[in-house]
Amino acid sequence: MSQFNYFNDMSKQLNLDGELKNQIKPRWQRKMDNSINNSSMMNNSKLSISYNSSYVSALANMTVNNPNKTPNKQTYAENASKKKTPNDKKSPGRKTPTPNKNRTPTSKCGGDRFIPNRGATNFELGNYLIKQEQQKQQENNNEKNSDNNIQKSPNDKIRAISEALHGVDITKKRILAYQTKAPAPPEDHLNPLKVVYSTKTPMSMKSGSRYIPTIPERILDAPDIINDYYLNLLDWSSDNIVTVALGQSVYLWNAGTGNIEILFENQGSDHTCSLSWIEEGRTLAVGNSNGAVELWDCVNMKRLRVMNGHSARVGSLSWNSWLISSGSRDGNIIHHDVRQRDHQVGTSNGHSQEICGLKWSLDKKFLASGGNDNIVNVWAAEGTSGTSSTPLHVLNEHQAAVRALAWSPWQSNVLATGGGTADRCIKYWNINNGSCTKTIDTMSQVCSILFSKNYKEIISAHGYANNQLTVWKYPSMVKQVDLTGHTQRVLQLAMSPDGSNVMSAGADETLRLWKCFAEDLTVKTKKSAAKDKTSFLTKQSIR
Amino acid sequence: MSKQAIKNSITLKGSAAIIKEYLNYGVNSILFQRGIYPAESFVPAQQYGLTILVSKDEKIKDFLKNVLSQAEEWLALNKVEKFSMVISNVSTKEVLECWDFRVDSERNDQNKDPNVDPTNPTSSKELKKIQAEIGAVMRQIAATVSYLPLLECICSFDLLIHTLKDCDIPDNWNETENVSIKNSQVVNLKSFSTGLHKLDTVVSYKMTD
């Protein structure tokens, strides 16, 4: 029997003209079935199968149509609507292919699509002009007046173009130029500003008369150091302690033992803007972002005093025995007498913008201040009130903010100043008459200058392009050596009390210690020997 | 009445002279700061409490003198809208940078005083204050070096004056067309005013990439 059953089935399948038996039953029959079986499971499952297959085919369709895997929203929606099954999860409204579509062009770099940047286009104006033109065309068509059309169009066109390009109606304006033009620069002229922009290999090292190590003795981490040209965040005390402000905290680094201590941490959004040791060491003056000057005892780690007075941050400080002068963003210099209850003894007002450099001369007779207004003021010391109310000299030859200031230890009347990016010069001034005695273009922003105590040399710190420290012979200003290593501009220099080491703080969050002014041992022994000799001689002569 | 006499006042002519002076120093400063001419051809001059480098090239001096004296004349008649200093590549003539000095006349915001003749307006702004304002602009011009792109090729400059239509064209002057810079970036600098004229300084330059 089974073989007959098989045969029957086969013939049913092959016979196309025969009665449809395995197909979906007519409606009346289904109803009857339902009533008989009281269960519609079979039919339902059949339906769902047919839906699934259509969904699969839709997906297949999609992938074939879009080989670059960007689901085309339209075809997807079409396919989705085709299936017509109220399936919540896969309804076209919910599953939005748009984010995917948006992402593809950016993620696929170097794709074949050109995406124009229309940032510079004025759409509204363009739309308006186009609309207007269309309107006009319609009007012209209506009028059918060809003469008028020809007469109108060229002027209109010019006006429309000029309006679109320059925003002004050119027919109402005139642009005039003088016929004889200015002469062109000489053919071989090379823009001297190239140094500001181009990174070159360090300039050839001039072999100086002595050996200067070109690699730093030590590199310390300085995380979060504030990269601000107008702040002074490093100083080295006579007790051999380096203080540096990193982020909101102020740290002390003992250069002898290598001990690191945190002095204090600012609260809230305040931060330290300047640091300066009193000459005797031990007491540190701190300039604040809210305009206060604080005094700290660094042996007992205690704050001694808060002295208010400024309306803006204090970016520079300088001591003159018991007098501390503070330069602020408000352009004022205030002299505080730290011994008195009424500490504010004098104010010097000579800058219109932030003061970023402030230095008392070594003999304490003059105060030099450099500001963001490109001016260096020299003030004469005056009794108890700090300085005179008007500057002795106003030196305005720098073309940029002046932060680097240094007084010569050999001649009390010589001041060295260095300007910022637009200036790049180190200038020497004779303070007795206020004249500039020498100018050297350093090809880079000057951030700091120091005179060496041990040699007749100066060291300057620079920014872009090489971020180097440069040692110069004084007064010839022959370059001795470039000390490179910082990967960003050098913000500040500080010299050790014995004058042999220089510490540089870079915007690359490192402090580097350079042993560039170490005294030559042979010279030293010779000197001491000579001293001995003379003492011996004097002894003899006394006898 | 005696108060009236000592009160300092700037006439339209005086205001034009102040602007002429500013343009002269401004253009010279730009020429130096942008390195268009060799640095050796400049000499320092003291103005606005600053040291401004001024070209000593006779031809440049002549050119500026001619253009600016004519400009002053038009300024005094309030016929100028804008000065443009156009810096272009000598060989390709491509415009690389354009400094616009826009002039706005400011006569209606004051001079409600019935004593003042409306045809001859004056300003009571202190000269010192104006010069301080100009000094601030000059400093900004010097500071633009840090962000403007390097002019690597040999460049020349020209001055265009945008005037009203009713302005006569004198001898040796020509009408030209406006310049435009492809892919430009615009930076507004500080502005200053004499009380009669307000001057905005704007630099537009070609982006390198």
Short mmCIF file of N, CA and C in Angstrom, two decimals, chain A residues 65-157:
data_model
loop_
_atom_site.label_atom_id
_atom_site.label_comp_id
_atom_site.label_asym_id
_atom_site.label_seq_id
_atom_site.Cartn_x
_atom_site.Cartn_y
_atom_site.Cartn_z
N ASN A 65 21.23 45.14 -3.76
CA ASN A 65 21.12 46.49 -4.33
C ASN A 65 22.21 47.43 -3.86
N ASN A 66 22.62 47.24 -2.61
CA ASN A 66 23.59 48.18 -2.05
C ASN A 66 24.85 47.48 -1.60
N PRO A 67 25.72 47.22 -2.52
CA PRO A 67 26.93 46.48 -2.15
C PRO A 67 27.82 47.28 -1.19
N ASN A 68 27.66 48.59 -1.12
CA ASN A 68 28.52 49.36 -0.22
C ASN A 68 27.93 49.44 1.18
N LYS A 69 26.97 48.62 1.45
CA LYS A 69 26.43 48.46 2.79
C LYS A 69 25.75 49.71 3.32
N THR A 70 25.41 50.61 2.48
CA THR A 70 24.63 51.75 2.95
C THR A 70 23.18 51.45 2.69
N PRO A 71 22.45 51.14 3.72
CA PRO A 71 21.05 50.80 3.48
C PRO A 71 20.31 52.01 2.95
N ASN A 72 19.79 51.87 1.78
CA ASN A 72 19.03 52.95 1.20
C ASN A 72 17.69 53.02 1.91
N LYS A 73 17.42 54.15 2.43
CA LYS A 73 16.23 54.29 3.26
C LYS A 73 14.96 53.94 2.46
N GLN A 74 14.96 54.36 1.23
CA GLN A 74 13.73 54.21 0.47
C GLN A 74 13.42 52.75 0.20
N THR A 75 14.41 52.02 -0.30
CA THR A 75 14.15 50.63 -0.62
C THR A 75 13.83 49.86 0.63
N TYR A 76 14.48 50.24 1.71
CA TYR A 76 14.22 49.55 2.96
C TYR A 76 12.76 49.76 3.37
N ALA A 77 12.34 50.97 3.25
CA ALA A 77 10.97 51.29 3.64
C ALA A 77 9.99 50.55 2.73
N GLU A 78 10.34 50.51 1.48
CA GLU A 78 9.47 49.82 0.53
C GLU A 78 9.33 48.35 0.90
N ASN A 79 10.51 47.76 1.15
CA ASN A 79 10.50 46.36 1.51
C ASN A 79 9.70 46.12 2.76
N ALA A 80 9.91 47.02 3.69
CA ALA A 80 9.23 46.88 4.97
C ALA A 80 7.72 46.98 4.78
N SER A 81 7.34 47.89 3.94
CA SER A 81 5.91 48.08 3.74
C SER A 81 5.31 46.90 2.98
N LYS A 82 6.16 46.24 2.20
CA LYS A 82 5.70 45.10 1.43
C LYS A 82 5.21 43.99 2.33
N LYS A 83 5.93 43.75 3.39
CA LYS A 83 5.61 42.59 4.18
C LYS A 83 4.28 42.76 4.91
N LYS A 84 3.94 43.98 5.23
CA LYS A 84 2.60 44.27 5.76
C LYS A 84 2.25 43.46 6.99
N THR A 85 3.21 43.17 7.79
CA THR A 85 2.91 42.48 9.03
C THR A 85 3.12 43.45 10.17
N PRO A 86 2.15 43.48 11.05
CA PRO A 86 2.28 44.44 12.14
C PRO A 86 3.26 43.94 13.19
N ASN A 87 4.50 43.86 12.82
CA ASN A 87 5.52 43.44 13.76
C ASN A 87 6.19 44.70 14.31
N ASP A 88 6.02 44.90 15.59
CA ASP A 88 6.47 46.15 16.18
C ASP A 88 7.97 46.36 16.05
N LYS A 89 8.69 45.30 16.29
CA LYS A 89 10.16 45.43 16.33
C LYS A 89 10.74 45.84 14.99
N LYS A 90 10.07 45.35 13.95
CA LYS A 90 10.70 45.57 12.65
C LYS A 90 9.96 46.59 11.80
N SER A 91 9.06 47.32 12.48
CA SER A 91 8.34 48.34 11.72
C SER A 91 9.31 49.42 11.25
N PRO A 92 9.06 49.95 10.07
CA PRO A 92 10.01 50.91 9.49
C PRO A 92 10.15 52.17 10.32
N GLY A 93 9.12 52.49 11.07
CA GLY A 93 9.20 53.71 11.85
C GLY A 93 10.21 53.60 12.98
N ARG A 94 10.24 52.44 13.57
CA ARG A 94 11.12 52.28 14.72
C ARG A 94 12.58 52.14 14.32
N LYS A 95 12.75 51.21 13.44
CA LYS A 95 14.15 50.94 13.06
C LYS A 95 14.56 51.96 12.00
N THR A 96 15.20 52.99 12.48
CA THR A 96 15.56 54.07 11.56
C THR A 96 16.98 53.84 11.04
N PRO A 97 17.07 53.70 9.76
CA PRO A 97 18.41 53.49 9.20
C PRO A 97 19.19 54.79 9.03
N THR A 98 18.62 55.92 9.39
CA THR A 98 19.29 57.20 9.13
C THR A 98 20.64 57.36 9.82
N PRO A 99 20.74 57.04 11.12
CA PRO A 99 22.05 57.28 11.74
C PRO A 99 23.16 56.51 11.03
N ASN A 100 22.84 55.31 10.64
CA ASN A 100 23.81 54.51 9.92
C ASN A 100 24.22 55.21 8.64
N LYS A 101 23.22 55.71 7.99
CA LYS A 101 23.45 56.39 6.70
C LYS A 101 24.35 57.60 6.88
N ASN A 102 24.14 58.29 7.99
CA ASN A 102 24.93 59.48 8.24
C ASN A 102 26.37 59.13 8.56
N ARG A 103 26.53 58.03 9.24
CA ARG A 103 27.87 57.71 9.70
C ARG A 103 28.77 57.26 8.57
N THR A 104 28.20 56.56 7.60
CA THR A 104 29.06 55.93 6.59
C THR A 104 30.03 56.87 5.88
N PRO A 105 29.62 58.04 5.46
CA PRO A 105 30.59 58.84 4.71
C PRO A 105 31.80 59.23 5.54
N THR A 106 31.58 59.49 6.83
CA THR A 106 32.71 59.93 7.64
C THR A 106 33.63 58.77 7.99
N SER A 107 33.01 57.64 8.27
CA SER A 107 33.85 56.52 8.69
C SER A 107 34.63 55.97 7.51
N LYS A 108 34.06 56.12 6.33
CA LYS A 108 34.75 55.62 5.14
C LYS A 108 35.60 56.73 4.57
N CYS A 109 36.81 56.81 5.01
CA CYS A 109 37.64 57.91 4.50
C CYS A 109 38.08 57.58 3.09
N GLY A 110 38.18 58.58 2.27
CA GLY A 110 38.60 58.38 0.90
C GLY A 110 37.57 57.66 0.09
N GLY A 111 36.29 57.80 0.47
CA GLY A 111 35.24 57.16 -0.29
C GLY A 111 35.04 57.84 -1.63
N ASP A 112 34.08 57.36 -2.36
CA ASP A 112 33.89 57.88 -3.71
C ASP A 112 32.90 59.03 -3.73
N ARG A 113 32.43 59.46 -2.55
CA ARG A 113 31.44 60.53 -2.55
C ARG A 113 32.09 61.87 -2.31
N PHE A 114 31.65 62.85 -3.02
CA PHE A 114 32.15 64.22 -2.80
C PHE A 114 31.13 64.96 -1.96
N ILE A 115 31.56 65.40 -0.82
CA ILE A 115 30.66 66.14 0.05
C ILE A 115 31.12 67.59 0.09
N PRO A 116 30.40 68.47 -0.56
CA PRO A 116 30.85 69.86 -0.61
C PRO A 116 30.66 70.53 0.75
N ASN A 117 31.56 71.45 1.05
CA ASN A 117 31.45 72.23 2.27
C ASN A 117 30.78 73.55 1.93
N ARG A 118 29.63 73.77 2.45
CA ARG A 118 28.90 74.98 2.08
C ARG A 118 28.91 76.01 3.18
N GLY A 119 29.93 75.93 4.05
CA GLY A 119 29.99 76.86 5.17
C GLY A 119 30.00 78.31 4.74
N ALA A 120 30.64 78.56 3.59
CA ALA A 120 30.83 79.95 3.19
C ALA A 120 29.70 80.49 2.33
N THR A 121 28.76 79.63 1.99
CA THR A 121 27.72 80.07 1.07
C THR A 121 26.57 80.73 1.82
N ASN A 122 26.09 81.79 1.27
CA ASN A 122 24.96 82.46 1.88
C ASN A 122 23.69 81.97 1.20
N PHE A 123 23.07 80.96 1.78
CA PHE A 123 21.94 80.31 1.14
C PHE A 123 20.74 81.23 0.99
N GLU A 124 20.48 81.98 2.06
CA GLU A 124 19.29 82.82 2.05
C GLU A 124 19.34 83.84 0.93
N LEU A 125 20.52 84.48 0.83
CA LEU A 125 20.68 85.49 -0.20
C LEU A 125 20.58 84.87 -1.58
N GLY A 126 21.25 83.72 -1.73
CA GLY A 126 21.23 83.03 -3.02
C GLY A 126 19.82 82.65 -3.42
N ASN A 127 19.10 82.11 -2.46
CA ASN A 127 17.72 81.70 -2.72
C ASN A 127 16.87 82.89 -3.14
N TYR A 128 17.06 83.97 -2.41
CA TYR A 128 16.31 85.18 -2.69
C TYR A 128 16.59 85.69 -4.10
N LEU A 129 17.86 85.68 -4.46
CA LEU A 129 18.23 86.20 -5.79
C LEU A 129 17.67 85.33 -6.90
N ILE A 130 17.75 84.02 -6.66
CA ILE A 130 17.25 83.10 -7.69
C ILE A 130 15.75 83.28 -7.87
N LYS A 131 15.04 83.37 -6.73
CA LYS A 131 13.60 83.57 -6.76
C LYS A 131 13.24 84.83 -7.53
N GLN A 132 14.01 85.86 -7.18
CA GLN A 132 13.74 87.16 -7.80
C GLN A 132 13.91 87.07 -9.32
N GLU A 133 14.98 86.40 -9.70
CA GLU A 133 15.28 86.27 -11.12
C GLU A 133 14.14 85.53 -11.83
N GLN A 134 13.68 84.46 -11.18
CA GLN A 134 12.61 83.68 -11.77
C GLN A 134 11.35 84.53 -11.94
N GLN A 135 11.11 85.29 -10.89
CA GLN A 135 9.94 86.14 -10.94
C GLN A 135 10.03 87.12 -12.11
N LYS A 136 11.20 87.68 -12.21
CA LYS A 136 11.42 88.67 -13.26
C LYS A 136 11.22 88.05 -14.63
N GLN A 137 11.77 86.81 -14.75
CA GLN A 137 11.64 86.12 -16.03
C GLN A 137 10.17 85.92 -16.37
N GLN A 138 9.42 85.54 -15.37
CA GLN A 138 7.99 85.32 -15.59
C GLN A 138 7.34 86.61 -16.04
N GLU A 139 7.69 87.66 -15.33
CA GLU A 139 7.12 88.96 -15.70
C GLU A 139 7.45 89.31 -17.14
N ASN A 140 8.73 89.07 -17.46
CA ASN A 140 9.17 89.39 -18.82
C ASN A 140 8.41 88.56 -19.84
N ASN A 141 8.22 87.29 -19.52
CA ASN A 141 7.49 86.43 -20.43
C ASN A 141 6.06 86.94 -20.62
N ASN A 142 5.51 87.35 -19.51
CA ASN A 142 4.15 87.87 -19.59
C ASN A 142 4.09 89.11 -20.47
N GLU A 143 5.02 89.94 -20.25
CA GLU A 143 5.02 91.20 -21.01
C GLU A 143 5.35 90.99 -22.48
N LYS A 144 6.24 89.99 -22.68
CA LYS A 144 6.71 89.69 -24.05
C LYS A 144 7.32 90.92 -24.69
N ASN A 145 7.97 91.66 -23.89
CA ASN A 145 8.59 92.87 -24.40
C ASN A 145 10.10 92.62 -24.50
N SER A 146 10.54 92.28 -25.67
CA SER A 146 11.93 91.88 -25.84
C SER A 146 12.90 93.06 -25.67
N ASP A 147 12.48 94.23 -26.09
CA ASP A 147 13.36 95.42 -25.99
C ASP A 147 13.72 95.68 -24.53
N ASN A 148 12.69 95.69 -23.75
CA ASN A 148 12.87 95.96 -22.33
C ASN A 148 13.79 94.92 -21.70
N ASN A 149 13.59 93.70 -22.09
CA ASN A 149 14.37 92.60 -21.57
C ASN A 149 15.87 92.80 -21.81
N ILE A 150 16.20 93.13 -23.02
CA ILE A 150 17.61 93.30 -23.37
C ILE A 150 18.21 94.48 -22.62
N GLN A 151 17.42 95.52 -22.52
CA GLN A 151 17.94 96.72 -21.87
C GLN A 151 18.24 96.47 -20.39
N LYS A 152 17.39 95.69 -19.79
CA LYS A 152 17.45 95.51 -18.35
C LYS A 152 18.58 94.58 -17.92
N SER A 153 18.72 93.48 -18.66
CA SER A 153 19.47 92.36 -18.10
C SER A 153 20.95 92.63 -17.75
N PRO A 154 21.77 93.28 -18.57
CA PRO A 154 23.19 93.36 -18.20
C PRO A 154 23.43 94.11 -16.89
N ASN A 155 22.74 95.20 -16.71
CA ASN A 155 22.91 95.96 -15.48
C ASN A 155 22.47 95.16 -14.27
N ASP A 156 21.35 94.51 -14.45
CA ASP A 156 20.82 93.71 -13.35
C ASP A 156 21.78 92.61 -12.96
N LYS A 157 22.33 92.00 -13.99
CA LYS A 157 23.25 90.90 -13.74
C LYS A 157 24.43 91.38 -12.92
#
